Short mmCIF file of N, CA and C in Angstrom, two decimals:
data_model
loop_
_atom_site.label_atom_id
_atom_site.label_comp_id
_atom_site.label_asym_id
_atom_site.label_seq_id
_atom_site.Cartn_x
_atom_site.Cartn_y
_atom_site.Cartn_z
N GLN N 245 -7.76 -8.41 16.86
CA GLN N 245 -7.49 -7.71 15.61
C GLN N 245 -7.05 -8.69 14.52
N VAL N 246 -6.26 -9.69 14.91
CA VAL N 246 -5.80 -10.67 13.93
C VAL N 246 -6.98 -11.46 13.37
N VAL N 247 -7.86 -11.92 14.24
CA VAL N 247 -9.04 -12.67 13.80
C VAL N 247 -9.91 -11.79 12.91
N PHE N 248 -10.12 -10.55 13.30
CA PHE N 248 -10.91 -9.61 12.50
C PHE N 248 -10.28 -9.43 11.12
N ALA N 249 -8.96 -9.21 11.07
CA ALA N 249 -8.27 -9.00 9.80
C ALA N 249 -8.38 -10.24 8.91
N LEU N 250 -8.21 -11.42 9.48
CA LEU N 250 -8.33 -12.64 8.69
C LEU N 250 -9.75 -12.82 8.15
N ASN N 251 -10.74 -12.59 8.99
CA ASN N 251 -12.13 -12.71 8.54
C ASN N 251 -12.44 -11.72 7.42
N GLN N 252 -12.01 -10.48 7.56
CA GLN N 252 -12.27 -9.47 6.53
C GLN N 252 -11.56 -9.82 5.22
N THR N 253 -10.33 -10.31 5.33
CA THR N 253 -9.59 -10.70 4.13
C THR N 253 -10.30 -11.84 3.41
N LEU N 254 -10.75 -12.83 4.17
CA LEU N 254 -11.48 -13.95 3.57
C LEU N 254 -12.79 -13.49 2.93
N LEU N 255 -13.51 -12.59 3.60
CA LEU N 255 -14.76 -12.07 3.03
C LEU N 255 -14.49 -11.32 1.72
N GLN N 256 -13.42 -10.52 1.68
CA GLN N 256 -13.08 -9.80 0.45
C GLN N 256 -12.74 -10.77 -0.67
N GLN N 257 -11.95 -11.80 -0.36
CA GLN N 257 -11.57 -12.78 -1.37
C GLN N 257 -12.79 -13.56 -1.88
N GLU N 258 -13.70 -13.91 -0.98
CA GLU N 258 -14.92 -14.61 -1.39
C GLU N 258 -15.78 -13.71 -2.27
N SER N 259 -15.86 -12.44 -1.94
CA SER N 259 -16.63 -11.50 -2.76
C SER N 259 -16.01 -11.32 -4.14
N LEU N 260 -14.69 -11.25 -4.19
CA LEU N 260 -14.00 -11.17 -5.48
C LEU N 260 -14.30 -12.41 -6.33
N ARG N 261 -14.18 -13.57 -5.72
CA ARG N 261 -14.41 -14.83 -6.44
C ARG N 261 -15.85 -14.93 -6.92
N ALA N 262 -16.80 -14.46 -6.12
CA ALA N 262 -18.22 -14.54 -6.48
C ALA N 262 -18.62 -13.46 -7.48
N GLY N 263 -17.75 -12.47 -7.67
CA GLY N 263 -18.06 -11.41 -8.62
C GLY N 263 -18.88 -10.27 -8.03
N SER N 264 -19.13 -10.30 -6.73
CA SER N 264 -19.92 -9.22 -6.12
C SER N 264 -19.07 -8.03 -5.70
N PHE N 265 -17.76 -8.18 -5.79
CA PHE N 265 -16.82 -7.09 -5.47
C PHE N 265 -15.77 -7.09 -6.56
N GLN N 266 -15.50 -5.90 -7.12
CA GLN N 266 -14.49 -5.81 -8.15
C GLN N 266 -13.54 -4.67 -7.85
N ILE N 267 -12.27 -4.91 -8.14
CA ILE N 267 -11.27 -3.86 -8.01
C ILE N 267 -11.45 -2.93 -9.20
N PRO N 268 -11.48 -1.61 -8.98
CA PRO N 268 -11.80 -0.67 -10.07
C PRO N 268 -10.71 -0.55 -11.14
N TYR N 269 -9.58 -1.17 -10.96
CA TYR N 269 -8.51 -1.13 -11.95
C TYR N 269 -7.70 -2.40 -11.84
N THR N 270 -7.02 -2.75 -12.91
CA THR N 270 -6.17 -3.93 -12.90
C THR N 270 -4.71 -3.51 -12.84
N THR N 271 -3.86 -4.48 -12.61
CA THR N 271 -2.42 -4.21 -12.64
C THR N 271 -2.03 -3.70 -14.02
N GLU N 272 -2.65 -4.27 -15.06
CA GLU N 272 -2.38 -3.83 -16.43
C GLU N 272 -2.75 -2.35 -16.62
N ASP N 273 -3.86 -1.92 -16.01
CA ASP N 273 -4.26 -0.52 -16.08
C ASP N 273 -3.18 0.38 -15.46
N LEU N 274 -2.68 -0.03 -14.29
CA LEU N 274 -1.63 0.74 -13.63
C LEU N 274 -0.39 0.85 -14.51
N ILE N 275 0.02 -0.27 -15.10
CA ILE N 275 1.22 -0.28 -15.95
C ILE N 275 1.01 0.59 -17.17
N LYS N 276 -0.14 0.47 -17.81
CA LYS N 276 -0.43 1.26 -19.02
C LYS N 276 -0.37 2.77 -18.72
N HIS N 277 -1.04 3.20 -17.68
CA HIS N 277 -1.05 4.62 -17.34
C HIS N 277 0.34 5.10 -16.93
N TYR N 278 1.08 4.27 -16.20
CA TYR N 278 2.44 4.63 -15.80
C TYR N 278 3.33 4.77 -17.03
N ASN N 279 3.30 3.79 -17.92
CA ASN N 279 4.13 3.83 -19.13
C ASN N 279 3.79 5.01 -20.04
N CYS N 280 2.55 5.42 -20.04
CA CYS N 280 2.13 6.56 -20.86
C CYS N 280 2.41 7.89 -20.17
N GLY N 281 2.95 7.85 -18.97
CA GLY N 281 3.24 9.08 -18.23
C GLY N 281 1.99 9.75 -17.69
N ASP N 282 0.91 9.01 -17.60
CA ASP N 282 -0.37 9.55 -17.16
C ASP N 282 -0.53 9.36 -15.66
N LEU N 283 0.32 10.04 -14.89
CA LEU N 283 0.29 9.87 -13.43
C LEU N 283 -0.82 10.68 -12.78
N SER N 284 -1.52 11.52 -13.55
CA SER N 284 -2.64 12.26 -12.98
C SER N 284 -3.95 11.49 -13.20
N SER N 285 -3.85 10.30 -13.77
CA SER N 285 -5.02 9.47 -14.01
C SER N 285 -5.79 9.25 -12.72
N ILE N 286 -7.06 9.01 -12.85
CA ILE N 286 -7.90 8.71 -11.69
C ILE N 286 -7.36 7.53 -10.91
N ILE N 287 -6.69 6.61 -11.60
CA ILE N 287 -6.13 5.44 -10.94
C ILE N 287 -5.09 5.86 -9.91
N PHE N 288 -4.24 6.82 -10.26
CA PHE N 288 -3.16 7.21 -9.36
C PHE N 288 -3.62 8.21 -8.30
N ASN N 289 -4.87 8.64 -8.38
CA ASN N 289 -5.41 9.51 -7.35
C ASN N 289 -6.04 8.71 -6.22
N HIS N 290 -6.00 7.40 -6.33
CA HIS N 290 -6.51 6.51 -5.29
C HIS N 290 -5.34 5.80 -4.65
N ASP N 291 -5.59 5.21 -3.52
CA ASP N 291 -4.57 4.43 -2.83
C ASP N 291 -4.40 3.12 -3.57
N THR N 292 -3.26 2.96 -4.24
CA THR N 292 -3.01 1.73 -5.00
C THR N 292 -2.03 0.83 -4.27
N SER N 293 -1.77 1.13 -3.01
CA SER N 293 -0.82 0.30 -2.27
C SER N 293 -1.40 -1.07 -2.03
N GLN N 294 -0.52 -2.01 -1.72
CA GLN N 294 -0.94 -3.37 -1.46
C GLN N 294 -1.30 -3.56 0.01
N VAL N 295 -1.47 -2.48 0.73
CA VAL N 295 -1.88 -2.57 2.12
C VAL N 295 -3.37 -2.91 2.15
N PRO N 296 -3.76 -3.95 2.88
CA PRO N 296 -5.17 -4.32 2.92
C PRO N 296 -6.03 -3.18 3.45
N ASN N 297 -7.23 -3.09 2.95
CA ASN N 297 -8.16 -2.06 3.41
C ASN N 297 -9.37 -2.75 4.01
N PHE N 298 -9.52 -2.65 5.32
CA PHE N 298 -10.60 -3.34 6.02
C PHE N 298 -11.76 -2.40 6.34
N ILE N 299 -11.61 -1.11 6.08
CA ILE N 299 -12.64 -0.14 6.46
C ILE N 299 -13.72 -0.10 5.39
N ASN N 300 -14.96 -0.31 5.80
CA ASN N 300 -16.08 -0.10 4.88
C ASN N 300 -17.31 0.31 5.68
N ALA N 301 -18.24 0.93 4.98
CA ALA N 301 -19.39 1.54 5.64
C ALA N 301 -20.36 0.52 6.24
N THR N 302 -20.26 -0.74 5.83
CA THR N 302 -21.22 -1.73 6.32
C THR N 302 -20.83 -2.31 7.67
N LEU N 303 -19.64 -1.98 8.14
CA LEU N 303 -19.20 -2.51 9.43
C LEU N 303 -19.90 -1.80 10.58
N PRO N 304 -20.21 -2.53 11.65
CA PRO N 304 -20.71 -1.88 12.86
C PRO N 304 -19.64 -0.94 13.42
N ALA N 305 -20.04 0.04 14.21
CA ALA N 305 -19.12 1.07 14.70
C ALA N 305 -17.90 0.49 15.41
N HIS N 306 -18.08 -0.51 16.28
CA HIS N 306 -16.93 -1.06 17.02
C HIS N 306 -15.97 -1.78 16.08
N GLU N 307 -16.49 -2.41 15.02
CA GLU N 307 -15.62 -3.07 14.05
C GLU N 307 -14.90 -2.04 13.15
N ARG N 308 -15.58 -0.94 12.90
CA ARG N 308 -14.95 0.13 12.10
C ARG N 308 -13.73 0.69 12.84
N ILE N 309 -13.83 0.82 14.15
CA ILE N 309 -12.70 1.29 14.96
C ILE N 309 -11.55 0.30 14.86
N THR N 310 -11.86 -1.00 14.98
CA THR N 310 -10.82 -2.03 14.85
C THR N 310 -10.18 -1.95 13.47
N ALA N 311 -10.99 -1.80 12.43
CA ALA N 311 -10.47 -1.71 11.06
C ALA N 311 -9.56 -0.49 10.90
N GLN N 312 -9.93 0.63 11.49
CA GLN N 312 -9.09 1.83 11.42
C GLN N 312 -7.76 1.63 12.15
N GLU N 313 -7.81 0.96 13.28
CA GLU N 313 -6.57 0.67 14.03
C GLU N 313 -5.63 -0.21 13.21
N ILE N 314 -6.19 -1.24 12.58
CA ILE N 314 -5.37 -2.14 11.75
C ILE N 314 -4.82 -1.38 10.55
N ASP N 315 -5.65 -0.58 9.90
CA ASP N 315 -5.21 0.20 8.75
C ASP N 315 -4.05 1.12 9.13
N SER N 316 -4.16 1.80 10.25
CA SER N 316 -3.09 2.69 10.71
C SER N 316 -1.81 1.91 10.98
N TYR N 317 -1.95 0.76 11.60
CA TYR N 317 -0.78 -0.08 11.90
C TYR N 317 -0.08 -0.50 10.61
N PHE N 318 -0.84 -1.03 9.63
CA PHE N 318 -0.24 -1.46 8.37
C PHE N 318 0.46 -0.31 7.65
N ARG N 319 -0.19 0.84 7.59
CA ARG N 319 0.42 1.98 6.89
C ARG N 319 1.72 2.41 7.58
N GLN N 320 1.70 2.42 8.88
CA GLN N 320 2.90 2.82 9.63
C GLN N 320 4.02 1.82 9.40
N GLU N 321 3.72 0.54 9.52
CA GLU N 321 4.75 -0.49 9.43
C GLU N 321 5.19 -0.78 8.01
N LEU N 322 4.25 -0.84 7.07
CA LEU N 322 4.58 -1.28 5.72
C LEU N 322 4.92 -0.15 4.76
N ILE N 323 4.48 1.04 5.05
CA ILE N 323 4.75 2.16 4.15
C ILE N 323 5.71 3.15 4.78
N TYR N 324 5.30 3.80 5.86
CA TYR N 324 6.09 4.89 6.43
C TYR N 324 7.45 4.44 6.95
N LYS N 325 7.47 3.36 7.72
CA LYS N 325 8.76 2.89 8.25
C LYS N 325 9.66 2.38 7.13
N ARG N 326 9.07 1.75 6.12
CA ARG N 326 9.85 1.31 4.96
C ARG N 326 10.48 2.51 4.26
N ASN N 327 9.70 3.55 4.06
CA ASN N 327 10.21 4.76 3.40
C ASN N 327 11.35 5.39 4.20
N GLU N 328 11.21 5.41 5.52
CA GLU N 328 12.28 5.96 6.36
C GLU N 328 13.56 5.13 6.23
N ARG N 329 13.42 3.79 6.24
CA ARG N 329 14.60 2.92 6.07
C ARG N 329 15.27 3.15 4.72
N MET N 330 14.47 3.21 3.67
CA MET N 330 15.05 3.44 2.34
C MET N 330 15.74 4.79 2.28
N GLY N 331 15.12 5.81 2.84
CA GLY N 331 15.71 7.14 2.83
C GLY N 331 17.04 7.18 3.56
N ARG N 332 17.11 6.52 4.72
CA ARG N 332 18.37 6.45 5.46
C ARG N 332 19.45 5.73 4.67
N ARG N 333 19.08 4.64 4.01
CA ARG N 333 20.05 3.88 3.22
C ARG N 333 20.58 4.70 2.05
N VAL N 334 19.70 5.42 1.38
CA VAL N 334 20.12 6.28 0.27
C VAL N 334 21.06 7.36 0.79
N LYS N 335 20.68 8.02 1.86
CA LYS N 335 21.51 9.07 2.45
C LYS N 335 22.88 8.54 2.84
N ASP N 336 22.90 7.36 3.50
CA ASP N 336 24.18 6.77 3.92
C ASP N 336 25.07 6.45 2.72
N LEU N 337 24.50 5.91 1.66
CA LEU N 337 25.30 5.60 0.46
C LEU N 337 25.88 6.87 -0.16
N LEU N 338 25.03 7.90 -0.27
CA LEU N 338 25.49 9.16 -0.87
C LEU N 338 26.60 9.80 -0.05
N GLU N 339 26.49 9.72 1.27
CA GLU N 339 27.52 10.29 2.14
C GLU N 339 28.79 9.46 2.13
N GLU N 340 28.64 8.14 2.07
CA GLU N 340 29.82 7.27 2.10
C GLU N 340 30.61 7.30 0.79
N TYR N 341 29.91 7.50 -0.32
CA TYR N 341 30.57 7.50 -1.64
C TYR N 341 30.21 8.78 -2.40
N PRO N 342 30.71 9.93 -1.94
CA PRO N 342 30.30 11.20 -2.55
C PRO N 342 30.74 11.37 -4.01
N ASP N 343 31.73 10.63 -4.46
CA ASP N 343 32.21 10.79 -5.83
C ASP N 343 31.59 9.78 -6.80
N LYS N 344 30.72 8.93 -6.32
CA LYS N 344 30.08 7.92 -7.17
C LYS N 344 28.72 8.40 -7.64
N SER N 345 28.31 7.86 -8.78
CA SER N 345 26.96 8.13 -9.30
C SER N 345 26.06 6.97 -8.91
N PHE N 346 24.83 7.28 -8.61
CA PHE N 346 23.86 6.26 -8.23
C PHE N 346 22.59 6.44 -9.03
N PHE N 347 21.86 5.36 -9.18
CA PHE N 347 20.52 5.38 -9.74
C PHE N 347 19.62 4.68 -8.73
N PHE N 348 18.61 5.35 -8.25
CA PHE N 348 17.67 4.77 -7.31
C PHE N 348 16.29 4.76 -7.95
N ALA N 349 15.59 3.65 -7.83
CA ALA N 349 14.23 3.55 -8.35
C ALA N 349 13.32 3.18 -7.18
N PHE N 350 12.21 3.86 -7.07
CA PHE N 350 11.29 3.62 -5.98
C PHE N 350 9.90 3.35 -6.54
N GLY N 351 9.23 2.40 -5.92
CA GLY N 351 7.85 2.12 -6.30
C GLY N 351 6.91 3.06 -5.56
N ALA N 352 5.66 2.94 -5.92
CA ALA N 352 4.65 3.81 -5.31
C ALA N 352 4.01 3.16 -4.09
N GLY N 353 4.61 2.12 -3.57
CA GLY N 353 4.08 1.51 -2.36
C GLY N 353 3.17 0.35 -2.67
#
């Protein structure tokens, strides 16, 4: 899985550099739509997380399964478990200091 992930990452980077693959939005696009309060934009209806995406239709079936396994692992470890940790920390702070005010800011992953 590690070798597969590294190869796919390198192929994506080579495609980006060669201009044969383009990301449909830029970081500036995300910031502009966020600042304008346009969270229903087509940009925010897609997965904008920094989790690598190895699944594509051109992969052979056995490689697609490997890509799905890696994708599930990354989402579980980098998104879901992180969210659970942050939620526990927020809850613990609120319970420990019930008379204090807090401001919490969360990214979209």
